[in-house]
Short mmCIF file of C-alpha atoms and ligand atoms in Angstrom, two decimals:
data_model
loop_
_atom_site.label_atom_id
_atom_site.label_comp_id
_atom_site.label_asym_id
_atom_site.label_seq_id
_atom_site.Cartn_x
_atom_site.Cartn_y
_atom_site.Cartn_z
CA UNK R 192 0.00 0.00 0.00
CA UNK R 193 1.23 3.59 -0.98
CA UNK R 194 -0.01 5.18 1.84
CA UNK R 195 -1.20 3.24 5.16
CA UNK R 196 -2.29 3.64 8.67
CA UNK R 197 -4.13 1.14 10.82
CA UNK R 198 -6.37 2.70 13.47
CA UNK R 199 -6.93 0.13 16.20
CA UNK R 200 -10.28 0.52 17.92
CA UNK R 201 -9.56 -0.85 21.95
CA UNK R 202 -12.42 -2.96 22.86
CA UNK R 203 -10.50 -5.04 24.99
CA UNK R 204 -10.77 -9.11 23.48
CA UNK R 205 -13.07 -7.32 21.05
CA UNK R 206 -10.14 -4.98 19.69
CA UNK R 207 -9.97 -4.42 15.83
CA UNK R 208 -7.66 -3.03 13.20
CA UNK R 209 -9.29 -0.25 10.59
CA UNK R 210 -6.58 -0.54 7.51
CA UNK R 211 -6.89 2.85 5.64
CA UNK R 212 -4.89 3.63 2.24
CA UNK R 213 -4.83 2.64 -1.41
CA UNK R 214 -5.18 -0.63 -2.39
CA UNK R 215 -5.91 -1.69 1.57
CA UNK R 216 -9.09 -4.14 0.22
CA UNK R 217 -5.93 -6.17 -1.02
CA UNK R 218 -5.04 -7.20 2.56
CA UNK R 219 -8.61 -8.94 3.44
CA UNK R 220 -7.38 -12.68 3.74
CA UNK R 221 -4.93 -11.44 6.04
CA UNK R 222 -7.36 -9.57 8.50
CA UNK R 223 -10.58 -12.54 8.45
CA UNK R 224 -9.89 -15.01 11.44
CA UNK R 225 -7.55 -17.95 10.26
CA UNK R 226 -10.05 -20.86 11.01
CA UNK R 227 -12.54 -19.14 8.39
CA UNK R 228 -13.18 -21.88 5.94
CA UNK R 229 -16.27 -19.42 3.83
CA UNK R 230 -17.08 -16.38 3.17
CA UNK R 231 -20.43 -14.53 2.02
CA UNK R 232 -19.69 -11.01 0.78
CA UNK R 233 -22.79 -9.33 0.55
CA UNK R 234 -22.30 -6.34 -1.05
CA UNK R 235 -24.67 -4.71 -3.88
CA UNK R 236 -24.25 -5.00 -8.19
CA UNK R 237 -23.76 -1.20 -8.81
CA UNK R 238 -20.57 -1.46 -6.16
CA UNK R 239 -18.73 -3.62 -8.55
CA UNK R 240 -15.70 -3.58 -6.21
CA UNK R 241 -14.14 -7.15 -6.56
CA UNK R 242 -12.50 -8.70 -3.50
CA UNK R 243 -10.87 -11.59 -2.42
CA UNK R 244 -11.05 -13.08 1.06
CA UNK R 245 -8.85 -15.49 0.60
CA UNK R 246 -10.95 -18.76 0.82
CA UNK R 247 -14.44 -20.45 -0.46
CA UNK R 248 -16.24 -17.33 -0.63
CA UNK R 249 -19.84 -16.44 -2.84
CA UNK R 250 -21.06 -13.24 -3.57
CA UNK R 251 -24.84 -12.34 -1.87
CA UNK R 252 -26.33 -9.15 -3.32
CA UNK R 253 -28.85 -7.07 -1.49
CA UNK R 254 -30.97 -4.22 -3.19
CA UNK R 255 -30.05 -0.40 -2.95
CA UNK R 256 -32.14 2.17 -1.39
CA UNK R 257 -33.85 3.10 2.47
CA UNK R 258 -36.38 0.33 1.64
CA UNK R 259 -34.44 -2.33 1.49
CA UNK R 260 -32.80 -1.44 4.39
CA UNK R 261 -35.28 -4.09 6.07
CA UNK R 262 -35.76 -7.16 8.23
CA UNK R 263 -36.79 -8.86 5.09
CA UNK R 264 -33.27 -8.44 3.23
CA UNK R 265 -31.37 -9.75 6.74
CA UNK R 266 -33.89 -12.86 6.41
CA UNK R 267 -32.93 -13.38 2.77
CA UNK R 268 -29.52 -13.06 2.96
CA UNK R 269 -30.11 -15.62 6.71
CA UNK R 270 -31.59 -17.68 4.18
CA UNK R 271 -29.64 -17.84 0.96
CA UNK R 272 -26.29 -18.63 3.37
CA UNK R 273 -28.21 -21.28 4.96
CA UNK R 274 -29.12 -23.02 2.08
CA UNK R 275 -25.12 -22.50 0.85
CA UNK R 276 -23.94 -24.09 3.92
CA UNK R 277 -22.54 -21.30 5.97
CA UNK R 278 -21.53 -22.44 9.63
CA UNK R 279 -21.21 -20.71 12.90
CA UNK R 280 -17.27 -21.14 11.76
CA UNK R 281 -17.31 -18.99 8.49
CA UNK R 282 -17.83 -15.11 8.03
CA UNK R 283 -19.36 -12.77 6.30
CA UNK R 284 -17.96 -9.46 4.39
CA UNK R 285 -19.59 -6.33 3.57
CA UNK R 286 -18.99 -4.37 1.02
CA UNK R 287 -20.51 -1.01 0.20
CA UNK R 288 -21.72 2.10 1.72
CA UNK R 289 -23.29 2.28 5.31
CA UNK R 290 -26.55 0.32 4.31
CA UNK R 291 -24.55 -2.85 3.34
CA UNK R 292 -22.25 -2.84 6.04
CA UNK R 293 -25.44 -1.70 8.65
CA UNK R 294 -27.08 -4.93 6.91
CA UNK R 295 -24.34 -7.15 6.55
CA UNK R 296 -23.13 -6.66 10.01
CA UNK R 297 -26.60 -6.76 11.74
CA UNK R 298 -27.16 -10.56 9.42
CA UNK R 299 -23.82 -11.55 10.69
CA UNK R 300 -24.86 -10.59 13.86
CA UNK R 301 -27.75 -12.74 14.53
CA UNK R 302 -27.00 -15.82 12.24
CA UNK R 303 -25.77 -18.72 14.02
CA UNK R 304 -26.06 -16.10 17.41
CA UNK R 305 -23.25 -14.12 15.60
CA UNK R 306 -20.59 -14.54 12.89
CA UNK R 307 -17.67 -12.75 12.43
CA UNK R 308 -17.80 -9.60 9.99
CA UNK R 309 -15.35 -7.65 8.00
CA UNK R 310 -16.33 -4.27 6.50
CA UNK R 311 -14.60 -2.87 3.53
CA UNK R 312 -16.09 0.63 3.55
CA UNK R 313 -16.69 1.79 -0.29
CA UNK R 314 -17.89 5.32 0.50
CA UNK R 315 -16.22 8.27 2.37
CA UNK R 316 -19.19 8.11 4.98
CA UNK R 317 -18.84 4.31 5.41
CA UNK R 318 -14.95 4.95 6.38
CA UNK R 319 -15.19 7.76 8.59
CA UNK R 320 -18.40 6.77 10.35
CA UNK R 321 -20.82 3.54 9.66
CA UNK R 322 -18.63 1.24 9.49
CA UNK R 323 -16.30 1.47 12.32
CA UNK R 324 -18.21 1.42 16.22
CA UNK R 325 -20.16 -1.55 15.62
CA UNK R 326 -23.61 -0.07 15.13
CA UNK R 327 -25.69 -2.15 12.59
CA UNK R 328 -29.58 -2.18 11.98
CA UNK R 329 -31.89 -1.68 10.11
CA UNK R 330 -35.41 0.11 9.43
CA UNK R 331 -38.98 -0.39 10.23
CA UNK R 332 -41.99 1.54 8.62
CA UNK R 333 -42.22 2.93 11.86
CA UNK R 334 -38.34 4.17 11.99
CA UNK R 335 -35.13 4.54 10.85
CA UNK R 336 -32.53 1.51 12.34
CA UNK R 337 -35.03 0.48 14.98
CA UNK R 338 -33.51 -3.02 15.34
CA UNK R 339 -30.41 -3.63 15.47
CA UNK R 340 -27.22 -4.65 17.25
CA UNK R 341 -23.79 -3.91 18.31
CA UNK R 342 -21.74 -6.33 16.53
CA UNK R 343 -18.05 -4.87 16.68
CA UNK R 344 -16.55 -6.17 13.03
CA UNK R 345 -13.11 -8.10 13.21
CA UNK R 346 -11.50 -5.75 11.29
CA UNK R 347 -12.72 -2.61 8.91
CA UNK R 348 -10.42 -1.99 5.57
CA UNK R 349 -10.81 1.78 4.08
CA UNK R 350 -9.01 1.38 0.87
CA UNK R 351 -9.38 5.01 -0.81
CA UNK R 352 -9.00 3.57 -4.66
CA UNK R 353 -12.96 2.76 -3.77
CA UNK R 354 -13.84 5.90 -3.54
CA UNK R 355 -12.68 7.26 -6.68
CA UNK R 356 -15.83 6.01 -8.46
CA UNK R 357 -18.03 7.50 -5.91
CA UNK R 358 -20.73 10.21 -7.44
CA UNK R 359 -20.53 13.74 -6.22
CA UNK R 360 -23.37 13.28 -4.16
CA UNK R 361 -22.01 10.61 -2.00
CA UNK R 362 -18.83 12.68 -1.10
CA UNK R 363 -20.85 16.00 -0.26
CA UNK R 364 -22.48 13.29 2.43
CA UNK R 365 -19.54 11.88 3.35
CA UNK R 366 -18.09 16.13 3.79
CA UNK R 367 -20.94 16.67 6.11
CA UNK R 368 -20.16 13.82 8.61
CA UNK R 369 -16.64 15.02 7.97
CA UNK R 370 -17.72 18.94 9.23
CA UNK R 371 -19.21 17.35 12.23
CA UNK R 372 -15.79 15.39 13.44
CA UNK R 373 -13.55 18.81 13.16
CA UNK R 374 -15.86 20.20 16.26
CA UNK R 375 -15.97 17.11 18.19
CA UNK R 376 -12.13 16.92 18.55
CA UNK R 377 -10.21 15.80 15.11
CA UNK R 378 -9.29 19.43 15.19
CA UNK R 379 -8.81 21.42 11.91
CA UNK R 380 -9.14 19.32 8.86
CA UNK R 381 -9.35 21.77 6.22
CA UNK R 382 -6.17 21.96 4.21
CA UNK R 383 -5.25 17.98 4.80
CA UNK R 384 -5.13 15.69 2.04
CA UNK R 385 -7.95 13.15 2.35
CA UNK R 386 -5.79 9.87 3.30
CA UNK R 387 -4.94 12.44 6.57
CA UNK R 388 -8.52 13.84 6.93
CA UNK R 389 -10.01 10.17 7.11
CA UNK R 390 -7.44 8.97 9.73
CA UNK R 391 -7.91 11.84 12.45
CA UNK R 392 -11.57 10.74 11.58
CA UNK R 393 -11.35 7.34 12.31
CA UNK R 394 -9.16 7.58 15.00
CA UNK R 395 -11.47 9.76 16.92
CA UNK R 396 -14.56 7.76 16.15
CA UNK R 397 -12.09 5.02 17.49
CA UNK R 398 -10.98 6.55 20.86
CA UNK R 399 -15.15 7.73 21.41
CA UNK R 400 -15.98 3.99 20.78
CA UNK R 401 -13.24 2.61 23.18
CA UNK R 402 -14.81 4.84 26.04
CA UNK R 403 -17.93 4.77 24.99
CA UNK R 404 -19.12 1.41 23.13
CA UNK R 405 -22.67 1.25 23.84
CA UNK R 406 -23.20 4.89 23.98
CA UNK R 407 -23.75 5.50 27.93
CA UNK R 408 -22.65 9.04 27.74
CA UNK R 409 -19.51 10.22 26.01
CA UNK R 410 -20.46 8.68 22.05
CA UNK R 411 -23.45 10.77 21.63
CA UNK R 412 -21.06 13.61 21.07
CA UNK R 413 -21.40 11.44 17.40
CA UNK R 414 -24.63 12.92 17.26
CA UNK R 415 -22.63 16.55 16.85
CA UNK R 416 -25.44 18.49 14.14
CA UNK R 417 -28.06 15.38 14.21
CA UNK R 418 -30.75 16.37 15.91
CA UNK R 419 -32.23 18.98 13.25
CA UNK R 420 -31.05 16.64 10.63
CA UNK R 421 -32.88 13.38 11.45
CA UNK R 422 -36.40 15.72 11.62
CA UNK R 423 -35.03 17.01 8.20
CA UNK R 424 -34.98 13.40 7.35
CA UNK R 425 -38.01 12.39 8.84
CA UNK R 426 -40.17 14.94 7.84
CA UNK R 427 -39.15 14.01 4.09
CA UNK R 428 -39.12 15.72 0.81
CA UNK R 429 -36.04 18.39 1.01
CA UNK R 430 -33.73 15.75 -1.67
CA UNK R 431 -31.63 15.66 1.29
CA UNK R 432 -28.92 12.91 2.30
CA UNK R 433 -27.78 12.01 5.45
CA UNK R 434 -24.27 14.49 5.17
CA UNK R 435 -25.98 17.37 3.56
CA UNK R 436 -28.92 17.48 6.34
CA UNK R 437 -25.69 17.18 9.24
CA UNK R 438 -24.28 20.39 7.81
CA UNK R 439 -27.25 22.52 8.16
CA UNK R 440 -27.48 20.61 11.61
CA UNK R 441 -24.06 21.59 12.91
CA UNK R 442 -24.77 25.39 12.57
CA UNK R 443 -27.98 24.68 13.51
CA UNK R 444 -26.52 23.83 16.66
CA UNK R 445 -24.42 26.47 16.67
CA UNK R 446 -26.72 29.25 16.46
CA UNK R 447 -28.67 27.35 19.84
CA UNK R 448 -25.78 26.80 21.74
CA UNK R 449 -24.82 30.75 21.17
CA UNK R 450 -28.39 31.39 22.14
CA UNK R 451 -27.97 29.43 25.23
CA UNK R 452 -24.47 31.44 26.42
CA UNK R 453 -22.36 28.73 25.56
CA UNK R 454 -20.34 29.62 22.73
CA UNK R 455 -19.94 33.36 20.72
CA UNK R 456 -20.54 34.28 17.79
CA UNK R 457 -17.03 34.04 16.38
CA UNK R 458 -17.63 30.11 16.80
CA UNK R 459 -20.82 30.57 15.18
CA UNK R 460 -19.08 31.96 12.41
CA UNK R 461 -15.96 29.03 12.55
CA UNK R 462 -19.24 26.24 11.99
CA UNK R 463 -20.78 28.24 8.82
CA UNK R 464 -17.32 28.64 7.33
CA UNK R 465 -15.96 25.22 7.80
CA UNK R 466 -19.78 23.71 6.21
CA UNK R 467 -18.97 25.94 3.19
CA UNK R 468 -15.22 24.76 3.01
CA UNK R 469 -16.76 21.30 2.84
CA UNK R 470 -18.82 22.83 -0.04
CA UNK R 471 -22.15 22.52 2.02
CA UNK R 472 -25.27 24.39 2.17
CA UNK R 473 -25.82 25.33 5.87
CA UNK R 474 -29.57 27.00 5.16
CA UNK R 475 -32.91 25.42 5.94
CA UNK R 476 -34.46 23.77 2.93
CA UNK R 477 -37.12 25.96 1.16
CA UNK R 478 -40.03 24.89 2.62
CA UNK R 479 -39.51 23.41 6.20
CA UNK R 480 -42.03 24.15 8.48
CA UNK R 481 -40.41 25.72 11.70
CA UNK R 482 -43.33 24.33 14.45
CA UNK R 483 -43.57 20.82 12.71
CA UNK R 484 -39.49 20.35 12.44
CA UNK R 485 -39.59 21.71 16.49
CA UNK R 486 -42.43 19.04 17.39
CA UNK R 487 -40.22 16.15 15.54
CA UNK R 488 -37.40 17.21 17.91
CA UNK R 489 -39.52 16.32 20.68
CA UNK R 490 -40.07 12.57 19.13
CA UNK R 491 -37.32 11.39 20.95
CA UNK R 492 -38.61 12.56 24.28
CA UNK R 493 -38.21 9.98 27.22
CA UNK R 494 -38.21 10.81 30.68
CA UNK R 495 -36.78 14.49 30.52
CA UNK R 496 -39.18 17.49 29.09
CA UNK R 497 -37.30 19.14 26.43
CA UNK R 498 -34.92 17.75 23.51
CA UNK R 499 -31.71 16.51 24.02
CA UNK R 500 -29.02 18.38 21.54
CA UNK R 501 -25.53 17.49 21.62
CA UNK R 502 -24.21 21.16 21.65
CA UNK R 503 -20.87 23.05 21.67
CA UNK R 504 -19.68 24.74 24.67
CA UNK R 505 -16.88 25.80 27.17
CA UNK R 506 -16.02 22.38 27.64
CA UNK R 507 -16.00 21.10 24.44
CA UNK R 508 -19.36 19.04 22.70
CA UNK R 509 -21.49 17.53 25.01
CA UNK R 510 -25.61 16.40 25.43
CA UNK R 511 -27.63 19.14 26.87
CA UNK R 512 -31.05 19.24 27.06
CA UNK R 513 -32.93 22.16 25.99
CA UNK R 514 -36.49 23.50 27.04
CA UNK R 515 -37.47 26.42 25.36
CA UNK R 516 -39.15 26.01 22.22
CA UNK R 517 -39.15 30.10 21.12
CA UNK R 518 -35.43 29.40 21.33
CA UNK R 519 -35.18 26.83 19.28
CA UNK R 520 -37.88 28.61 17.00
CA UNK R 521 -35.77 31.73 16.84
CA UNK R 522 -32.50 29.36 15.78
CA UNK R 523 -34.03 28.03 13.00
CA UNK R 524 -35.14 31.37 11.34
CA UNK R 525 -31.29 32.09 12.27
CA UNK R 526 -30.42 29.83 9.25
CA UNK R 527 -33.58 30.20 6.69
N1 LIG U 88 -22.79 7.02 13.83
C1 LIG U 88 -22.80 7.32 15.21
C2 LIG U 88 -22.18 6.24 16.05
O1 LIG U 88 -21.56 5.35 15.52
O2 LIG U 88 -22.32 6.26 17.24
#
């Protein structure tokens, strides 16, 4: 490999290697467990990134889109390596984007009571986030990755050639998750060259995970700019992905936490510049209904009144919960 770094995420007997850097897919037989016999690579057709994990291995592909991001595709794919003979011995790969390895790992997960996984992350936002932390799932009509599991992978291989294929879309989503990590602690990103900017990414997802695995406390700092983007997601219709609706959610949070004291409006300023050096938009859809997008904030409502943001502050990012809906009103005509 030209350029390499492994990124081990500290999970005690759980520990794993991330292998970042061009032409890293080409180490997969090393990194899947020695007494592997067969592998099922589910991956998807339009991927068409080949690999080779060393052994018996058959490829298993699942459809593309939020839809199939289902309990039925984990039963086919349960099925289809039952009927090939996969044992409680053998292991699965997934390669793609964060729906195949959410998928893949949340199947590998629950067949046999758990199989190993390895995720070769195809997509900027697969490297830096999905695929490393062990979160899988998937959705139900009644929400996004309802069930699920934390299945840690046995190893995660970023190998940037994959990305070079990806359309301009994808990496404006992968930018946005990118945004978030410079104000959660991978400190300034802008001017590194992306083999740099995805390692200070993963090893800071890495470190949070290692504290944090099941996300007690310290990983919902993750969450940095989510809040206004999952209701931008659930409410639906704004064309926007995943990246693109964390951007306008990081200044979003911005302009609340300088509303609450916590930060000024310098730092304000530091989130709308680095979203537009990531080539975001950081401006409410046209469109978006203030009181409906402030009433899906409260969806997630448990025990506490008021939301819970992850927010900027004197002592870095960190979950606060806010009560004070005129507030959060008066934020969100901050960035129309
Ligand atoms: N994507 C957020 C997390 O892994 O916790």
């Amino acid at each position: 490999m030209a350029l390499s770094a492994v990124v081990d995420v500290e999970l005690g007997d759980r520990s794993y290697p991330v292998v970042v850097g061009a032409g890293a897919r080409h180490e997969l037989a090393s990194l899947i467990p020695g007494e592997v016999a067969r592998v099922a690579v589910v991956t998807q057709t339009e991927i068409g990134i080949e690999v080779d994990p060393g052994r018996a291995s058959r490829t298993f592909a699942i459809p593309r889109g939020e839809g199939a991001k289902s309990l039925a595709t984990v039963e086919n794919l349960c099925r289809e390596w039952a009927r090939w003979g996969l044992t409680r011995r053998d292991a699965v790969v997934a390669v793609g984007g964060g729906m195949v390895t959410d998928v893949g790992g949340f199947a590998a997960s629950v067949y046999h009571r758990g199989i190993p996984v390895v995720h070769v992350a195809t997509t900027l936002l697969g490297q830096i986030d999905a695929a490393v932390g062990g979160k899988t799932g998937v959705n139900l009509p009644e929400g996004k990755n309802l069930v699920g599991a934390f299945w840690q992978p046995t190893a995660v291989v970023c190998d940037s050639e994959t990305l070079q294929s990806m359309p301009s879309r994808e990496w404006r989503c992968g930018r946005g998750e990118m945004a978030k990590y410079q104000f959660i602690g991978a400190g300034d990103l802008r001017g590194l060259d992306l083999h740099e900017q995805v390692v200070r990414c993963i090893r800071l997802k890495a470190d949070v995970v290692a504290a944090d695995e099941r996300e007690g406390g310290a990983r919902a700092i993750l969450n940095y700019g989510h809040t206004l983007a999952h209701a931008l997601e659930i409410a639906g219709g704004f064309d926007l992905r995943h990246g693109e609706a964390v951007a306008i959610g990081l200044v979003y949070a911005a302009e609340v936490a300088r509303r609450l004291g916590r930060i000024d409006d310098d730092r304000v300023q530091e989130h709308r510049a680095v979203v537009e050096h990531f080539e975001l938009d950081h401006r409410l859809p046209a469109g978006v209904d203030i009181d409906g997008t402030i009433m899906l904030f409260g969806r997630d409502k448990k025990a506490v009144a008021g939301t819970t943001f992850v927010l900027d502050g004197p002592n870095g990012v960190e979950p606060v919960v806010v009560d004070d809906d005129a507030l959060l009103r008066d934020a969100l005509e901050a960035i129309r």
